[in-house]
XYZ file of C-alpha atoms in Angstrom:
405
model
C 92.281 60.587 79.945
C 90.908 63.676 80.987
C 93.525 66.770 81.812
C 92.140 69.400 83.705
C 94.678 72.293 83.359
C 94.220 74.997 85.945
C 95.998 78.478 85.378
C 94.759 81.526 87.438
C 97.270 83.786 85.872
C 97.740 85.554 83.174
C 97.515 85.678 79.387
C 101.431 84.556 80.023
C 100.659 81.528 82.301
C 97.705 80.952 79.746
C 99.030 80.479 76.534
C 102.343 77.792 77.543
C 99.410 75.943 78.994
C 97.439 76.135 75.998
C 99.821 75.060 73.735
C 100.692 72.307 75.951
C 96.663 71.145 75.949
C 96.687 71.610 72.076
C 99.774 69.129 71.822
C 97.729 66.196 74.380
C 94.452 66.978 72.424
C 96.267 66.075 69.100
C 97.704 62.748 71.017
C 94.663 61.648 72.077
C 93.924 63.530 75.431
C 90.878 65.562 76.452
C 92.045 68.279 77.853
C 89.648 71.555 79.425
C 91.806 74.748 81.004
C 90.667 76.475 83.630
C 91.048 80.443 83.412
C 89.986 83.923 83.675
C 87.374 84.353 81.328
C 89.507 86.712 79.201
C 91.739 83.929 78.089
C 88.666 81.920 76.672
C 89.365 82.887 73.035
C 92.760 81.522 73.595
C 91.833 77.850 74.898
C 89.260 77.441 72.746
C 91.820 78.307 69.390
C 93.661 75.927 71.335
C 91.152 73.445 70.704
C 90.428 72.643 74.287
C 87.418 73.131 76.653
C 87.353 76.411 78.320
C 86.262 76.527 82.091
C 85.862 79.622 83.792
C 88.058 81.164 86.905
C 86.021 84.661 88.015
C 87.995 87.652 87.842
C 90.559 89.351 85.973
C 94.673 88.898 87.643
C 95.953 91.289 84.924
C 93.801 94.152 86.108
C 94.947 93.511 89.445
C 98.444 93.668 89.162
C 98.872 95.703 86.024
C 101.631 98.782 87.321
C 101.444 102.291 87.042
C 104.121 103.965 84.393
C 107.275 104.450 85.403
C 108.179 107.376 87.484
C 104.361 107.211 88.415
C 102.781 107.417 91.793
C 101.604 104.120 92.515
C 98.022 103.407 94.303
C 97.462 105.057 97.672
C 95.534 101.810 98.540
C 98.494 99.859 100.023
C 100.062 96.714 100.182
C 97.050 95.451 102.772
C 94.568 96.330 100.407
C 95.973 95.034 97.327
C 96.822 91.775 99.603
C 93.170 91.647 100.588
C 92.150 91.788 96.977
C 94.571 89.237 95.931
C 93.327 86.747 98.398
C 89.454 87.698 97.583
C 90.944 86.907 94.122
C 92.404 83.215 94.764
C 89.474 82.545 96.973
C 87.172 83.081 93.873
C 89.752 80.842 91.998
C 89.930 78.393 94.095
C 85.836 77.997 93.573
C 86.101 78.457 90.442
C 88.570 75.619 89.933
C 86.766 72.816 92.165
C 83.694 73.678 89.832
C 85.812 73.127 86.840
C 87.081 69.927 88.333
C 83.210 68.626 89.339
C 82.724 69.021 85.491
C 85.094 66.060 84.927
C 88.471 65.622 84.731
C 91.078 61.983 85.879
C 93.825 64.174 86.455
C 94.890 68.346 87.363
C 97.577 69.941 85.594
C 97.891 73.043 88.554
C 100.319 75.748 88.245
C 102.244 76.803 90.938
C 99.753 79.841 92.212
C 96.938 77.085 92.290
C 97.837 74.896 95.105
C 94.214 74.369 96.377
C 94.033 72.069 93.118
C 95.589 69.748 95.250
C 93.262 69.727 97.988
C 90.577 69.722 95.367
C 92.315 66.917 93.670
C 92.286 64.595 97.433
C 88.865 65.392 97.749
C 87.382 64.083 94.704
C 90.147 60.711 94.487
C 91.973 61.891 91.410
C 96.284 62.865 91.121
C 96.958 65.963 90.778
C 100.338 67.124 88.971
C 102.554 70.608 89.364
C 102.752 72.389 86.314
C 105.288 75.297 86.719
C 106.463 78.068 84.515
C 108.548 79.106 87.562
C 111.604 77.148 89.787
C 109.267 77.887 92.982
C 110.974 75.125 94.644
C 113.781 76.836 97.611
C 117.168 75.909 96.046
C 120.825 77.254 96.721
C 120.978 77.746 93.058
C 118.038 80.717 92.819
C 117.129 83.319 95.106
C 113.368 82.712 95.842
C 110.926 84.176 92.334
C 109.159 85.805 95.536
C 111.747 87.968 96.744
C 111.618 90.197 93.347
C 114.486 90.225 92.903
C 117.617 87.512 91.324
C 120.263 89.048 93.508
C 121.627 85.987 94.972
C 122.177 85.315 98.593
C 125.088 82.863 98.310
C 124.146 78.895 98.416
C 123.169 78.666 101.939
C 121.034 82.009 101.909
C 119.233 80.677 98.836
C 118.742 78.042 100.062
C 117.172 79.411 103.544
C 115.754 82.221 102.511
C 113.654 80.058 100.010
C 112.513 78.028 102.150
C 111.374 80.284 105.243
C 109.428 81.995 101.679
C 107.487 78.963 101.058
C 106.404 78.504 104.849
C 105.388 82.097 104.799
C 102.210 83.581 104.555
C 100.715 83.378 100.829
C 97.018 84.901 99.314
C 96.092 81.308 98.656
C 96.114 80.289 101.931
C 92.629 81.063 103.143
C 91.427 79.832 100.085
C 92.685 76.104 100.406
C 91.644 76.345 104.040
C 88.419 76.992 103.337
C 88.557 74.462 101.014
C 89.573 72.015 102.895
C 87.210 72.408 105.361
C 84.116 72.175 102.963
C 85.329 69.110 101.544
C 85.356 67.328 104.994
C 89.275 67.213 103.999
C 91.774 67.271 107.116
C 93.150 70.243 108.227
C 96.268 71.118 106.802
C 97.926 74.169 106.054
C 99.047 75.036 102.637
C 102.851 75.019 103.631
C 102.233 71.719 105.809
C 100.714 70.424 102.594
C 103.892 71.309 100.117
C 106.215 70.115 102.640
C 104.398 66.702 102.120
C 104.349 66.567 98.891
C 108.340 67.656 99.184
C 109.234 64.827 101.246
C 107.174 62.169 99.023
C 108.762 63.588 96.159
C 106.214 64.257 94.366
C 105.803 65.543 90.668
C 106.529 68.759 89.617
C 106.859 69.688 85.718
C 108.566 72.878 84.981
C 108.026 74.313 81.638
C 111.717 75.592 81.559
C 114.211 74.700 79.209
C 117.442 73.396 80.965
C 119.546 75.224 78.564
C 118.432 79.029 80.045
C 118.049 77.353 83.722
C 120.312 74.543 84.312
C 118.104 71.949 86.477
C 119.657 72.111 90.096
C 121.579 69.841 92.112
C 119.590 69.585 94.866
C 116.465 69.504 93.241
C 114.690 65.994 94.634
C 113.810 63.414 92.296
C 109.714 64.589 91.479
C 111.081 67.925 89.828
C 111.581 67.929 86.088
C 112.859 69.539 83.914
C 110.603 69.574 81.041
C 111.605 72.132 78.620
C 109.347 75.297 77.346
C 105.641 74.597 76.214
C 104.999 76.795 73.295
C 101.726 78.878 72.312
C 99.597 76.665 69.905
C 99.605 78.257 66.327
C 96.762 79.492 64.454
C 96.515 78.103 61.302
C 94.977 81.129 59.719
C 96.480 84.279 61.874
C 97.767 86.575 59.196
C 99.563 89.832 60.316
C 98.490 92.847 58.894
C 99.638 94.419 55.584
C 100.560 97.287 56.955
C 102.844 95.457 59.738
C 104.491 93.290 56.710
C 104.396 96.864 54.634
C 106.458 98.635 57.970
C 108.804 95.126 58.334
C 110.231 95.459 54.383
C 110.656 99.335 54.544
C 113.985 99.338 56.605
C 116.287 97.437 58.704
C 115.073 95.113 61.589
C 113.158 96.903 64.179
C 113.424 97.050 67.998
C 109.975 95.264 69.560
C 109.024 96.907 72.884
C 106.613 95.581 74.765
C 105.611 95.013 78.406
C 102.297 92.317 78.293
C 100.094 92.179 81.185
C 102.758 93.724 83.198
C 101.979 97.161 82.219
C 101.327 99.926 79.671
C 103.743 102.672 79.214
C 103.040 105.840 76.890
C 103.923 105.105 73.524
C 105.747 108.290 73.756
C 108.144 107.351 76.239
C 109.175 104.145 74.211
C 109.567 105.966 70.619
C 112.010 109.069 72.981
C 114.083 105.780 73.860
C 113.873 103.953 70.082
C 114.796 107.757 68.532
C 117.447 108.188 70.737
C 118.954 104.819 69.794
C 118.251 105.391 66.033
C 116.151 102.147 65.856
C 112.904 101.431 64.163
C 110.276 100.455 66.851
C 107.181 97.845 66.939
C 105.597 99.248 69.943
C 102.715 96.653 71.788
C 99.822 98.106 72.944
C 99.888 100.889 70.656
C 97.612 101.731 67.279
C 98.941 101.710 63.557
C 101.296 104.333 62.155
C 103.208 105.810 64.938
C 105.661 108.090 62.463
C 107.645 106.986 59.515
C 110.461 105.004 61.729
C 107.691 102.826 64.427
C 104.477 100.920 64.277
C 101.675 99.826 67.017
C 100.948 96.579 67.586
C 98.135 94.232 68.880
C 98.335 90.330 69.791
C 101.150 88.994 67.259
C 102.375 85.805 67.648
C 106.065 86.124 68.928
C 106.871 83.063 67.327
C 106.332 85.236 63.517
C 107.352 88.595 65.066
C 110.296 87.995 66.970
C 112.564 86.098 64.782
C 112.726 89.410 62.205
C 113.670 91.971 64.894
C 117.159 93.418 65.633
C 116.655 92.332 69.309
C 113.713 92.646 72.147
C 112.649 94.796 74.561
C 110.449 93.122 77.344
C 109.185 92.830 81.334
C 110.991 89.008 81.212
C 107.759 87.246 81.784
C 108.643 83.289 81.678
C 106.638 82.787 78.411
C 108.040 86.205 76.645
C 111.685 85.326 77.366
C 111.176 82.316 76.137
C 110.065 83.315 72.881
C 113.251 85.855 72.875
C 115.477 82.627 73.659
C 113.634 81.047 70.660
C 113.995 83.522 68.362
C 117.760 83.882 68.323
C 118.043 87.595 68.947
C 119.073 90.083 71.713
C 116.894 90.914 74.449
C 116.773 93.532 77.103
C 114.483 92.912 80.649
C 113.092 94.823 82.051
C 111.550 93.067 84.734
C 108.527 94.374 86.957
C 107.575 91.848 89.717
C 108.153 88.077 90.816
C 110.065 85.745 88.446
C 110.588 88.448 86.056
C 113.906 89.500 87.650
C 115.345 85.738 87.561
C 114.399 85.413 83.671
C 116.046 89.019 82.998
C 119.032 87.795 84.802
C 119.245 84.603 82.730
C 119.382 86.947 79.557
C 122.342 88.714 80.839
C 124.268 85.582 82.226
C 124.173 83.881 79.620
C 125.220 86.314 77.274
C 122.044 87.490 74.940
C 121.915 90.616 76.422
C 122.576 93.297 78.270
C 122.355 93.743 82.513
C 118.385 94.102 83.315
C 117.239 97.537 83.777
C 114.225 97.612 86.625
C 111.053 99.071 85.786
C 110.621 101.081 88.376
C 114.293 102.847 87.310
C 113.009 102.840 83.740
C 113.866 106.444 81.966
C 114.063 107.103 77.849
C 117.967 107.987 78.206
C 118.424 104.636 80.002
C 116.158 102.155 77.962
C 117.896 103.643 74.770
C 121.597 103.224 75.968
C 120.216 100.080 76.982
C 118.904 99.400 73.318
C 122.159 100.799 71.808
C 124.069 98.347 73.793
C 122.108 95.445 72.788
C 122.192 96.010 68.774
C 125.689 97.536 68.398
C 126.865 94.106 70.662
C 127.848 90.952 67.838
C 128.286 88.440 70.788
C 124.586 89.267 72.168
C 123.459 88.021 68.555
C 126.137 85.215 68.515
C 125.545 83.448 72.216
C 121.265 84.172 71.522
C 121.391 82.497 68.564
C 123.693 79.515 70.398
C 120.876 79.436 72.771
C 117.637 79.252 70.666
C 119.635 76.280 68.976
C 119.916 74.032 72.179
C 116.367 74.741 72.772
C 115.122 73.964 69.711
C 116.306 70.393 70.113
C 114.363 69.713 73.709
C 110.552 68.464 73.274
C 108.961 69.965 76.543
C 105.795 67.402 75.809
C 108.210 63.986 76.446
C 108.486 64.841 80.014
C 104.288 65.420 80.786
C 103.757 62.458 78.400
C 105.678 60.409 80.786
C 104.194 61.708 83.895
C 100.464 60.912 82.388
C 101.331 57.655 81.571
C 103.307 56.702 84.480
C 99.454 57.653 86.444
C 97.961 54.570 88.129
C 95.223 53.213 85.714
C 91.591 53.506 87.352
C-alpha cells in the first residue's frame, strides 16, 4: 500500500510524521511525505520519498523576541500570506498525490487532502498531532489559549471555531472546483465527515490527554509517533565534554517558534544557578552553558535537570518521554493546551506566556522546576505510562481495516 503523508507544517509536525512513515516502511508500506522543502533531509533519513509543498511555514510564523515590537504588517496581511501559503500547499499536495499514492495520511491544517483524496477515488485518513475536534473537555487549540470555558462553553465555543473562517478555505474551494468536485465548503465538508464518523488518528498519548467522553467513535487515540533515529548521529565531543563537567543542565529552547538572544536565556540560567544547553546558539557560551544545533531530544533530554520549551506537541512529548521537569512556555495555537498539560499533571510548573517572558521570571520559573522533587517524581510516573502505549497499533489498524481495491 502506498501512504501518502501530507504535513504543511513545521519541522514539529514533520518529524512525528516521519517517524511514523519510517515505522510502515519497515512493515512493509511505501510511504512518500509531503512537505516544505526544508524538511527533505528529514524524510529522506526517514527512509521515505520526499515530495515537495512550496514555501517555508516556519518563516512565516516565526515571532519576534519577547518584549519586541511585532510586524507593523497586521493581522490582514499575515492572514493574506497564510492563505497564499495553504493555497500553494494545497497544489503542492494534489501534485504529490498524482505521483501515486492508495491512501492520504493529512494532518489537521491539510484538509484539502480530502477533497484531493474524492477526486482521484482513494480514502483519505486524519492524522492529528492536535485534539482539533470541539469538545467540552478542551478549549478550542485555536483560541491560544487553554483557559477553559466550562463544559458547555468548550464545547460551543469549539464548535462555532471550526465553522469559522480558516486560511485553507480558499484553497480547498478552488480545489474543488478544478477537480469538477461539488461545491462544498470546508466546514460543510468536516461536519460530514463528523456525522459519518469518520477516522481521525491523533498522535497523542492518552496518558498526558485523557481521550474525551464525547469524542465520536472515528477519533482515536493513538499514542505519540516518535522521530525516526539515525543510526549514525553522534553528538559532538564538545557537547559530551560540557554534559560530564557538572551537574545536569537546564535545555532552553524554543524550535520553529522563535529565536530569543542567547543572552536573555543565560541572564535567566545565571540567575537560577543552572548550567544551560541553549538551541539555536554556537559552541562555548562561558564555562557554565553550551549552544546547540539539531540534537535528537530523545539522547539530549533524558540527561537534563528539567526543560525549558514553547510546548510544541512533538517537544512536550519528548519532555513527557524523558522523565524530567519541564517549563512552557507556549507562543501560539496548541502550545498553550500542551503547557497546561505539564502543569496539571504535575511535571511542572504553571506556563509562563511568551509574550510575558522576562529573565527574572523564566529563572524563578527554572528555580521552581529543579528545586521541586514531585515535578521529577509525577514526570517520571508519566514517561512510564507512555512508554508502554505503541502509537503505530492504532494506524496499523486503520490501514488494514481500508477496503481492498
Amino acid at each position: 500500500m502506498r501512504v501518502l503523508m501530507v504535513a504543511p507544517g513545521t519541522r514539529g509536525d514533520v518529524a512525528p510524521m516521519a517517524g511514523l512513515g519510517n515505522r510502515l516502511q519497515n512493515l512493509g508500506y511505501e510511504v512518500a511525505i509531503a512537505s516544505n522543502p526544508a524538511y527533505a533531509p528529514l524524510v529522506v533519513e526517514s527512509g521515505c520519498e520526499f515530495r515537495p509543498l512550496p514555501g517555508d511555514l516556519a518563516g512565516l510564523i516565526r515571532q519576534p523576541a519577547p518584549g519586541a515590537k511585532a510586524s507593523s504588517a497586521g493581522v490582514p496581511t499575515f492572514w493574506r500570506k497564510l492563505t497564499e501559503y495553504m493555497d500553494d500547499a494545497a497544489t503542492g499536495t494534489l501534485a504529490a498525490a498524482e505521483a501515486g499514492a492508495d491512501v492520504i495520511l493529512a494532518n489537521s491544517v491539510a484538509p484539502y487532502a480530502y477533497d484531493i483524496a474524492e477526486a482521484l477515488g482513494i480514502p483519505a485518513i486524519g492524522a492529528h498531532l492536535q485534539p482539533t475536534e470541539p469538545s467540552a473537555a478542551y478549549p478550542p487549540v485555536l483560541m491560544n489559549s487553554a483557559r477553559s470555558l466550562g463544559a458547555l462553553g468548550n464545547k460551543i465555543i469549539g464548535e462555532r471555531a471550526a465553522a469559522g473562517p480558516a486560511p485553507y478555505d480558499a484553497p480547498s474551494a478552488r480545489l474543488r472546483k478544478e477537480l469538477g468536485l461539488g461545491k462544498q465548503s470546508r466546514a460543510a465538508g468536516e461536519r460530514r465527515r463528523r456525522k459519518a464518523h469518520a477516522t481521525i488518528l491523533h498522535g497523542i498519548s492518552p496518558s498526558v490527554l485523557p481521550r474525551p467522553a464525547d469524542w465520536h467513535s472515528g477519533l482515536v487515540m493513538a499514542g505519540y509517533w516518535w522521530p525516526a533515529v539515525k543510526a549514525d548521529w553522534q553528538p559532538s565531543a564538545e557537547l559530551v565534554a560540557f554534559l560530564a563537567a557538572g551537574p545536569p543542565p537546564v535545555f532552553v529552547g524554543f524550535g520553529s517558534s522563535a529565536h530569543i538572544d542567547p543572552a536573555f536565556i543565560l541572564e535567566a540560567t545565571r540567575r537560577a544557578g543552572v548550567r544551560a544547553v541553549v538551541q539555536g546558539a554556537d559552541g562555548a557560551l562561558g564555562d557554565d552553558a553550551i549552544g546547540i544545533g539539531g540534537v535528537p531530544h530523545e539522547w539530549l533530554f533524558p540527561q537534563m535537570a528539567a526543560v525549558v520549551h514553547h510546548a510544541g506537541a512533538g517537544t512536550t512529548a519528548a519532555g513527557f518521554r524523558a522523565g524530567v521537569p519541564a517549563i512552557g512556555v507556549p507562543v501560539y495555537t496548541d502550545q498553550p493546551l500542551w503547557a497546561a498539560r505539564i502543569a496539571s499533571l504535575g511535571a511542572g510548573p504553571q506556563p509562563m506566556p511568551y509574550k510575558k517572558l522576562t529573565p527574572e521570571r523564566l529563572g524563578d520559573a527554572i528555580t521552581q522546576a529543579v528545586s521541586t522533587p514531585s515535578y521529577a517524581h509525577r514526570a517520571a510516573e508519566v514517561a512510564a505510562a507512555i512508554a508502554a502505549e505503541d502509537g503505530t497499533a492504532p494506524v496499523l489498524g486503520a490501514l488494514e481495516d481500508l477496503p481492498s481495491k
